Amino acid sequence: AQSVAQPEDQVNVAEGNPLTVKCTYSVSGNPYLFWYVQYPNRGLQFLLKYITGDNLVKGSYGFEAEFNKSQTSFHLKKPSALVSDSALYFCAVRDGSYNTDKLIFGTGTRLQVFP
Amino acid sequence: DGGITQSPKYLFRKEGQNVTLSCEQNLNHDAMYWYRQDPGQGLRLIYYSQIVNDFQKGDIAEGYSVSREKKESFPLTVTSAQKNPTAFYLCASSLAWLNTGELFFGEGSRLTVL
C-alpha cells in the first residue's frame, strides 16, 4: 500500500533561517507526491507536486521540494523562513492502484517560525 | 469566484442524532472527497466520488453515508452509528479521477458531539 511518513511532529526555526520539513514515502511504481499547507481552522492549500522530471520542484510562497529516489524522500524546503509560514504541513502520495484514485496524507508537521 | 463551500462551519450535535454536512463546488470538477481530520492523525479518507451517481468507501466509512446526485454537490451524513464523530471534516474536489492535479479543499466543518 502507498504511504507517507512525516517523522517530525513539530519543527521550530528562526525567521530568516532555512527550513526543512521531512517526508518519506513508500509506493509501488512511480510516486506522485504532494505538499499541502493548512492554516488554523482552514482547509488545506496546495503548495507543490512531483510527478516526473526535475528532482527539485518549485511551488507557491517560495517553497520547494527535493525528490530523492534513492532515499525515498520528498523534503519541503525554503531558503529563508517567515513568521507567516507558521502552519501545519502535510505530505501526500497519490494512490492510483486497484481502480481507485485518491491521496494518502501523512500525519502532518507543525512549523513554528519565531521572530 | 470558483471554489468549494462547506456548511455549516460549526455544528453541535447530541448523541444519537444524525447530521448532514454540506459540500458544494462550482469548479466543474468530476471527483469529490470527504476527509476527517483529528489531531495527530492527519487526514483520513471517508468517502470519495469519481462521477455523479457513483461513490466509493474510503478508509473509515463506517458510520457515515454520502450521496452524489449532482455534480456540484457531495453531502456527508454522520449517523448515530459513528462512535466518535467529534472532528474537523474537510471536503475536496479534483478535476477528474486518475488526474495528476491537486485537490481543492473547502474551509471545513467542525462537528462537536455533546
PDB file of C-alpha atoms in Angstrom:
ATOM      1  CA  ALA A   1       0.000   0.000   0.000  1.00  0.00           C
ATOM      2  CA  GLN A   2       1.086   3.540  -0.682  1.00  0.00           C
ATOM      3  CA  SER A   3       2.076   5.594   2.346  1.00  0.00           C
ATOM      4  CA  VAL A   4       3.974   8.638   3.505  1.00  0.00           C
ATOM      5  CA  ALA A   5       5.647   9.348   6.811  1.00  0.00           C
ATOM      6  CA  GLN A   6       6.399  12.661   8.429  1.00  0.00           C
ATOM      7  CA  PRO A   7       8.832  11.873  11.229  1.00  0.00           C
ATOM      8  CA  GLU A   8       8.632  15.239  13.000  1.00  0.00           C
ATOM      9  CA  ASP A   9       5.509  16.443  14.790  1.00  0.00           C
ATOM     10  CA  GLN A  10       6.934  19.951  15.036  1.00  0.00           C
ATOM     11  CA  VAL A  11       9.771  21.938  13.516  1.00  0.00           C
ATOM     12  CA  ASN A  12      10.981  25.185  15.046  1.00  0.00           C
ATOM     13  CA  VAL A  13      13.056  27.680  13.113  1.00  0.00           C
ATOM     14  CA  ALA A  14      14.058  31.307  13.495  1.00  0.00           C
ATOM     15  CA  GLU A  15      12.838  33.814  10.963  1.00  0.00           C
ATOM     16  CA  GLY A  16      15.343  34.253   8.144  1.00  0.00           C
ATOM     17  CA  ASN A  17      16.847  30.804   8.595  1.00  0.00           C
ATOM     18  CA  PRO A  18      16.371  27.987   6.109  1.00  0.00           C
ATOM     19  CA  LEU A  19      13.693  25.421   6.913  1.00  0.00           C
ATOM     20  CA  THR A  20      13.208  21.773   6.070  1.00  0.00           C
ATOM     21  CA  VAL A  21      10.116  19.661   6.702  1.00  0.00           C
ATOM     22  CA  LYS A  22      10.762  15.975   6.142  1.00  0.00           C
ATOM     23  CA  CYS A  23       8.712  13.394   4.288  1.00  0.00           C
ATOM     24  CA  THR A  24       9.486   9.830   3.251  1.00  0.00           C
ATOM     25  CA  TYR A  25       7.311   7.686   1.054  1.00  0.00           C
ATOM     26  CA  SER A  26       6.589   4.069   0.246  1.00  0.00           C
ATOM     27  CA  VAL A  27       4.997   3.334  -3.135  1.00  0.00           C
ATOM     28  CA  SER A  28       4.846   0.680  -5.767  1.00  0.00           C
ATOM     29  CA  GLY A  29       5.611   2.183  -9.127  1.00  0.00           C
ATOM     30  CA  ASN A  30       6.381   5.822  -9.821  1.00  0.00           C
ATOM     31  CA  PRO A  31       5.403   8.156  -6.995  1.00  0.00           C
ATOM     32  CA  TYR A  32       3.149  11.172  -7.377  1.00  0.00           C
ATOM     33  CA  LEU A  33       3.964  13.340  -4.358  1.00  0.00           C
ATOM     34  CA  PHE A  34       2.386  16.487  -2.984  1.00  0.00           C
ATOM     35  CA  TRP A  35       2.783  19.078  -0.239  1.00  0.00           C
ATOM     36  CA  TYR A  36      -0.130  20.958   1.280  1.00  0.00           C
ATOM     37  CA  VAL A  37      -0.323  23.656   3.957  1.00  0.00           C
ATOM     38  CA  GLN A  38      -3.087  24.281   6.472  1.00  0.00           C
ATOM     39  CA  TYR A  39      -3.598  27.457   8.469  1.00  0.00           C
ATOM     40  CA  PRO A  40      -5.637  27.292  11.705  1.00  0.00           C
ATOM     41  CA  ASN A  41      -9.266  26.283  11.232  1.00  0.00           C
ATOM     42  CA  ARG A  42      -8.938  26.371   7.460  1.00  0.00           C
ATOM     43  CA  GLY A  43      -8.865  23.898   4.634  1.00  0.00           C
ATOM     44  CA  LEU A  44      -5.678  22.681   3.007  1.00  0.00           C
ATOM     45  CA  GLN A  45      -3.924  24.597   0.261  1.00  0.00           C
ATOM     46  CA  PHE A  46      -1.804  23.011  -2.439  1.00  0.00           C
ATOM     47  CA  LEU A  47       1.886  24.005  -2.406  1.00  0.00           C
ATOM     48  CA  LEU A  48       3.627  21.842  -4.968  1.00  0.00           C
ATOM     49  CA  LYS A  49       3.795  18.427  -6.575  1.00  0.00           C
ATOM     50  CA  TYR A  50       6.263  15.997  -8.111  1.00  0.00           C
ATOM     51  CA  ILE A  51       5.076  13.853 -10.987  1.00  0.00           C
ATOM     52  CA  THR A  52       8.161  13.406 -13.120  1.00  0.00           C
ATOM     53  CA  GLY A  53      11.140  15.407 -14.356  1.00  0.00           C
ATOM     54  CA  ASP A  54      13.470  17.585 -12.309  1.00  0.00           C
ATOM     55  CA  ASN A  55      14.101  16.409  -8.776  1.00  0.00           C
ATOM     56  CA  LEU A  56      13.809  19.968  -7.437  1.00  0.00           C
ATOM     57  CA  VAL A  57      10.231  21.183  -7.609  1.00  0.00           C
ATOM     58  CA  LYS A  58       9.304  24.815  -7.034  1.00  0.00           C
ATOM     59  CA  GLY A  59       5.951  25.793  -5.608  1.00  0.00           C
ATOM     60  CA  SER A  60       3.926  28.543  -4.017  1.00  0.00           C
ATOM     61  CA  TYR A  61       5.159  31.101  -1.446  1.00  0.00           C
ATOM     62  CA  GLY A  62       8.850  30.406  -2.170  1.00  0.00           C
ATOM     63  CA  PHE A  63       8.692  26.754  -1.134  1.00  0.00           C
ATOM     64  CA  GLU A  64      10.478  23.984  -2.979  1.00  0.00           C
ATOM     65  CA  ALA A  65      10.849  20.257  -2.501  1.00  0.00           C
ATOM     66  CA  GLU A  66      13.564  17.818  -3.408  1.00  0.00           C
ATOM     67  CA  PHE A  67      12.654  14.384  -4.677  1.00  0.00           C
ATOM     68  CA  ASN A  68      15.252  11.770  -3.788  1.00  0.00           C
ATOM     69  CA  LYS A  69      14.502   8.349  -5.204  1.00  0.00           C
ATOM     70  CA  SER A  70      17.346   6.504  -3.508  1.00  0.00           C
ATOM     71  CA  GLN A  71      16.307   7.791  -0.093  1.00  0.00           C
ATOM     72  CA  THR A  72      12.570   7.675  -0.896  1.00  0.00           C
ATOM     73  CA  SER A  73      12.237  11.207   0.416  1.00  0.00           C
ATOM     74  CA  PHE A  74      10.427  14.363  -0.616  1.00  0.00           C
ATOM     75  CA  HIS A  75      11.508  17.051   1.843  1.00  0.00           C
ATOM     76  CA  LEU A  76       9.961  20.510   1.772  1.00  0.00           C
ATOM     77  CA  LYS A  77      12.389  23.413   1.919  1.00  0.00           C
ATOM     78  CA  LYS A  78      12.552  27.184   1.964  1.00  0.00           C
ATOM     79  CA  PRO A  79      15.754  29.237   1.961  1.00  0.00           C
ATOM     80  CA  SER A  80      14.523  31.910   4.362  1.00  0.00           C
ATOM     81  CA  ALA A  81      11.600  31.310   6.726  1.00  0.00           C
ATOM     82  CA  LEU A  82       8.927  33.897   7.511  1.00  0.00           C
ATOM     83  CA  VAL A  83       6.771  34.110  10.633  1.00  0.00           C
ATOM     84  CA  SER A  84       3.768  33.854   8.313  1.00  0.00           C
ATOM     85  CA  ASP A  85       4.988  30.393   7.215  1.00  0.00           C
ATOM     86  CA  SER A  86       3.917  29.039  10.613  1.00  0.00           C
ATOM     87  CA  ALA A  87       1.269  26.426   9.841  1.00  0.00           C
ATOM     88  CA  LEU A  88       0.605  22.698   9.582  1.00  0.00           C
ATOM     89  CA  TYR A  89       2.232  20.988   6.600  1.00  0.00           C
ATOM     90  CA  PHE A  90       1.102  17.736   5.047  1.00  0.00           C
ATOM     91  CA  CYS A  91       2.921  15.465   2.653  1.00  0.00           C
ATOM     92  CA  ALA A  92       0.740  13.247   0.449  1.00  0.00           C
ATOM     93  CA  VAL A  93       1.090  10.493  -2.131  1.00  0.00           C
ATOM     94  CA  ARG A  94      -1.358   9.548  -4.830  1.00  0.00           C
ATOM     95  CA  ASP A  95      -2.777   6.060  -4.718  1.00  0.00           C
ATOM     96  CA  GLY A  96      -3.849   5.188  -8.246  1.00  0.00           C
ATOM     97  CA  SER A  97      -3.934   1.459  -7.774  1.00  0.00           C
ATOM     98  CA  TYR A  98      -6.815  -1.021  -7.934  1.00  0.00           C
ATOM     99  CA  ASN A  99      -9.177   1.193  -9.919  1.00  0.00           C
ATOM    100  CA  THR A 100      -9.012   3.996  -7.408  1.00  0.00           C
ATOM    101  CA  ASP A 101      -7.607   7.490  -7.290  1.00  0.00           C
ATOM    102  CA  LYS A 102      -7.072   9.220  -4.017  1.00  0.00           C
ATOM    103  CA  LEU A 103      -4.462  10.989  -1.938  1.00  0.00           C
ATOM    104  CA  ILE A 104      -2.939   9.404   1.147  1.00  0.00           C
ATOM    105  CA  PHE A 105      -1.811  12.030   3.652  1.00  0.00           C
ATOM    106  CA  GLY A 106       0.883  11.974   6.301  1.00  0.00           C
ATOM    107  CA  THR A 107       0.147  12.923   9.893  1.00  0.00           C
ATOM    108  CA  GLY A 108       1.359  16.485   9.438  1.00  0.00           C
ATOM    109  CA  THR A 109       4.236  18.586  10.768  1.00  0.00           C
ATOM    110  CA  ARG A 110       3.637  21.817  12.606  1.00  0.00           C
ATOM    111  CA  LEU A 111       6.086  24.510  11.560  1.00  0.00           C
ATOM    112  CA  GLN A 112       6.732  27.267  14.044  1.00  0.00           C
ATOM    113  CA  VAL A 113       8.797  30.228  12.856  1.00  0.00           C
ATOM    114  CA  PHE A 114       9.987  32.520  15.645  1.00  0.00           C
ATOM    115  CA  PRO A 115      10.743  36.216  15.107  1.00  0.00           C
TER     116      PRO A 115
ATOM    117  CA  ASP B   1     -15.347  33.134  -7.559  1.00  0.00           C
ATOM    118  CA  GLY B   2     -14.851  29.421  -8.071  1.00  0.00           C
ATOM    119  CA  GLY B   3     -14.354  27.231  -5.090  1.00  0.00           C
ATOM    120  CA  ILE B   4     -15.741  24.786  -2.574  1.00  0.00           C
ATOM    121  CA  THR B   5     -18.260  25.817   0.044  1.00  0.00           C
ATOM    122  CA  GLN B   6     -18.810  23.778   3.183  1.00  0.00           C
ATOM    123  CA  SER B   7     -21.595  24.433   5.654  1.00  0.00           C
ATOM    124  CA  PRO B   8     -22.105  24.781   8.477  1.00  0.00           C
ATOM    125  CA  LYS B   9     -18.684  25.854   9.707  1.00  0.00           C
ATOM    126  CA  TYR B  10     -19.504  24.783  13.261  1.00  0.00           C
ATOM    127  CA  LEU B  11     -22.090  22.227  14.294  1.00  0.00           C
ATOM    128  CA  PHE B  12     -23.102  20.786  17.635  1.00  0.00           C
ATOM    129  CA  ARG B  13     -24.993  17.527  17.903  1.00  0.00           C
ATOM    130  CA  LYS B  14     -26.463  15.472  20.662  1.00  0.00           C
ATOM    131  CA  GLU B  15     -25.596  11.813  20.825  1.00  0.00           C
ATOM    132  CA  GLY B  16     -27.943   9.683  18.752  1.00  0.00           C
ATOM    133  CA  GLN B  17     -28.684  12.360  16.179  1.00  0.00           C
ATOM    134  CA  ASN B  18     -27.776  12.209  12.521  1.00  0.00           C
ATOM    135  CA  VAL B  19     -26.292  15.334  10.964  1.00  0.00           C
ATOM    136  CA  THR B  20     -25.597  16.267   7.362  1.00  0.00           C
ATOM    137  CA  LEU B  21     -22.644  18.365   6.259  1.00  0.00           C
ATOM    138  CA  SER B  22     -22.998  20.222   3.001  1.00  0.00           C
ATOM    139  CA  CYS B  23     -20.334  20.482   0.294  1.00  0.00           C
ATOM    140  CA  GLU B  24     -20.885  22.417  -2.921  1.00  0.00           C
ATOM    141  CA  GLN B  25     -18.364  23.182  -5.655  1.00  0.00           C
ATOM    142  CA  ASN B  26     -18.595  25.388  -8.731  1.00  0.00           C
ATOM    143  CA  LEU B  27     -15.287  24.307 -10.237  1.00  0.00           C
ATOM    144  CA  ASN B  28     -16.908  21.810 -12.603  1.00  0.00           C
ATOM    145  CA  HIS B  29     -14.821  19.062 -11.031  1.00  0.00           C
ATOM    146  CA  ASP B  30     -15.799  15.450 -11.532  1.00  0.00           C
ATOM    147  CA  ALA B  31     -14.261  13.988  -8.377  1.00  0.00           C
ATOM    148  CA  MET B  32     -15.148  14.893  -4.808  1.00  0.00           C
ATOM    149  CA  TYR B  33     -13.846  13.636  -1.464  1.00  0.00           C
ATOM    150  CA  TRP B  34     -14.577  13.740   2.260  1.00  0.00           C
ATOM    151  CA  TYR B  35     -11.745  13.629   4.772  1.00  0.00           C
ATOM    152  CA  ARG B  36     -11.798  13.580   8.534  1.00  0.00           C
ATOM    153  CA  GLN B  37      -9.053  15.344  10.487  1.00  0.00           C
ATOM    154  CA  ASP B  38      -8.148  14.519  14.074  1.00  0.00           C
ATOM    155  CA  PRO B  39      -5.176  15.918  16.000  1.00  0.00           C
ATOM    156  CA  GLY B  40      -2.044  13.855  15.413  1.00  0.00           C
ATOM    157  CA  GLN B  41      -3.696  11.590  12.839  1.00  0.00           C
ATOM    158  CA  GLY B  42      -3.614  13.698   9.745  1.00  0.00           C
ATOM    159  CA  LEU B  43      -6.387  13.342   7.202  1.00  0.00           C
ATOM    160  CA  ARG B  44      -8.277  10.110   6.724  1.00  0.00           C
ATOM    161  CA  LEU B  45     -10.480   9.433   3.733  1.00  0.00           C
ATOM    162  CA  ILE B  46     -14.153   8.740   4.477  1.00  0.00           C
ATOM    163  CA  TYR B  47     -15.772   8.544   1.035  1.00  0.00           C
ATOM    164  CA  TYR B  48     -15.000   9.671  -2.463  1.00  0.00           C
ATOM    165  CA  SER B  49     -16.904  10.031  -5.703  1.00  0.00           C
ATOM    166  CA  GLN B  50     -15.348   9.972  -9.125  1.00  0.00           C
ATOM    167  CA  ILE B  51     -18.530  10.746 -11.035  1.00  0.00           C
ATOM    168  CA  VAL B  52     -22.180  11.589 -10.474  1.00  0.00           C
ATOM    169  CA  ASN B  53     -24.293   8.775  -9.029  1.00  0.00           C
ATOM    170  CA  ASP B  54     -21.226   6.802  -8.009  1.00  0.00           C
ATOM    171  CA  PHE B  55     -19.137   6.772  -4.836  1.00  0.00           C
ATOM    172  CA  GLN B  56     -16.714   4.502  -3.004  1.00  0.00           C
ATOM    173  CA  LYS B  57     -15.848   3.897   0.617  1.00  0.00           C
ATOM    174  CA  GLY B  58     -12.591   5.257   1.878  1.00  0.00           C
ATOM    175  CA  ASP B  59     -10.579   4.056   4.843  1.00  0.00           C
ATOM    176  CA  ILE B  60     -13.043   4.994   7.602  1.00  0.00           C
ATOM    177  CA  ALA B  61     -16.534   4.853   6.050  1.00  0.00           C
ATOM    178  CA  GLU B  62     -18.309   3.126   8.946  1.00  0.00           C
ATOM    179  CA  GLY B  63     -20.977   5.358  10.461  1.00  0.00           C
ATOM    180  CA  TYR B  64     -21.054   7.732   7.503  1.00  0.00           C
ATOM    181  CA  SER B  65     -23.117   7.956   4.330  1.00  0.00           C
ATOM    182  CA  VAL B  66     -22.958  10.110   1.208  1.00  0.00           C
ATOM    183  CA  SER B  67     -24.833  10.810  -1.989  1.00  0.00           C
ATOM    184  CA  ARG B  68     -23.800  12.282  -5.330  1.00  0.00           C
ATOM    185  CA  GLU B  69     -26.977  13.189  -7.188  1.00  0.00           C
ATOM    186  CA  LYS B  70     -25.497  16.311  -8.737  1.00  0.00           C
ATOM    187  CA  LYS B  71     -22.006  17.034  -9.995  1.00  0.00           C
ATOM    188  CA  GLU B  72     -21.604  20.067  -7.771  1.00  0.00           C
ATOM    189  CA  SER B  73     -22.856  18.547  -4.529  1.00  0.00           C
ATOM    190  CA  PHE B  74     -21.498  15.821  -2.234  1.00  0.00           C
ATOM    191  CA  PRO B  75     -23.215  15.895   1.183  1.00  0.00           C
ATOM    192  CA  LEU B  76     -21.928  13.787   4.066  1.00  0.00           C
ATOM    193  CA  THR B  77     -24.237  12.379   6.747  1.00  0.00           C
ATOM    194  CA  VAL B  78     -22.724  11.482  10.089  1.00  0.00           C
ATOM    195  CA  THR B  79     -25.027   8.877  11.537  1.00  0.00           C
ATOM    196  CA  SER B  80     -25.595   7.834  15.116  1.00  0.00           C
ATOM    197  CA  ALA B  81     -23.601   4.686  14.313  1.00  0.00           C
ATOM    198  CA  GLN B  82     -20.391   6.714  14.183  1.00  0.00           C
ATOM    199  CA  LYS B  83     -18.853   6.097  17.587  1.00  0.00           C
ATOM    200  CA  ASN B  84     -16.581   9.112  17.788  1.00  0.00           C
ATOM    201  CA  PRO B  85     -17.903  11.770  15.440  1.00  0.00           C
ATOM    202  CA  THR B  86     -16.308  14.856  17.009  1.00  0.00           C
ATOM    203  CA  ALA B  87     -13.776  16.017  14.398  1.00  0.00           C
ATOM    204  CA  PHE B  88     -12.951  18.515  11.693  1.00  0.00           C
ATOM    205  CA  TYR B  89     -14.410  17.455   8.336  1.00  0.00           C
ATOM    206  CA  LEU B  90     -12.912  18.547   5.044  1.00  0.00           C
ATOM    207  CA  CYS B  91     -14.447  18.299   1.608  1.00  0.00           C
ATOM    208  CA  ALA B  92     -12.271  18.416  -1.501  1.00  0.00           C
ATOM    209  CA  SER B  93     -12.570  18.121  -5.250  1.00  0.00           C
ATOM    210  CA  SER B  94     -10.322  17.436  -8.219  1.00  0.00           C
ATOM    211  CA  LEU B  95     -10.735  17.892 -11.932  1.00  0.00           C
ATOM    212  CA  ALA B  96     -11.100  14.205 -12.766  1.00  0.00           C
ATOM    213  CA  TRP B  97     -10.184  10.869 -11.380  1.00  0.00           C
ATOM    214  CA  LEU B  98      -6.830   9.397 -12.357  1.00  0.00           C
ATOM    215  CA  ASN B  99      -5.809  13.014 -12.588  1.00  0.00           C
ATOM    216  CA  THR B 100      -2.370  14.163 -11.524  1.00  0.00           C
ATOM    217  CA  GLY B 101      -3.587  17.524 -10.423  1.00  0.00           C
ATOM    218  CA  GLU B 102      -4.109  18.778  -6.936  1.00  0.00           C
ATOM    219  CA  LEU B 103      -7.100  18.676  -4.632  1.00  0.00           C
ATOM    220  CA  PHE B 104      -9.035  21.823  -3.852  1.00  0.00           C
ATOM    221  CA  PHE B 105     -10.332  21.970  -0.291  1.00  0.00           C
ATOM    222  CA  GLY B 106     -13.205  23.699   1.408  1.00  0.00           C
ATOM    223  CA  GLU B 107     -12.791  25.586   4.691  1.00  0.00           C
ATOM    224  CA  GLY B 108     -14.005  22.660   6.763  1.00  0.00           C
ATOM    225  CA  SER B 109     -16.834  21.898   9.167  1.00  0.00           C
ATOM    226  CA  ARG B 110     -16.148  21.311  12.837  1.00  0.00           C
ATOM    227  CA  LEU B 111     -18.581  18.874  14.413  1.00  0.00           C
ATOM    228  CA  THR B 112     -18.847  18.568  18.181  1.00  0.00           C
ATOM    229  CA  VAL B 113     -20.978  15.930  19.857  1.00  0.00           C
ATOM    230  CA  LEU B 114     -22.292  16.997  23.233  1.00  0.00           C
TER     231      LEU B 114
END
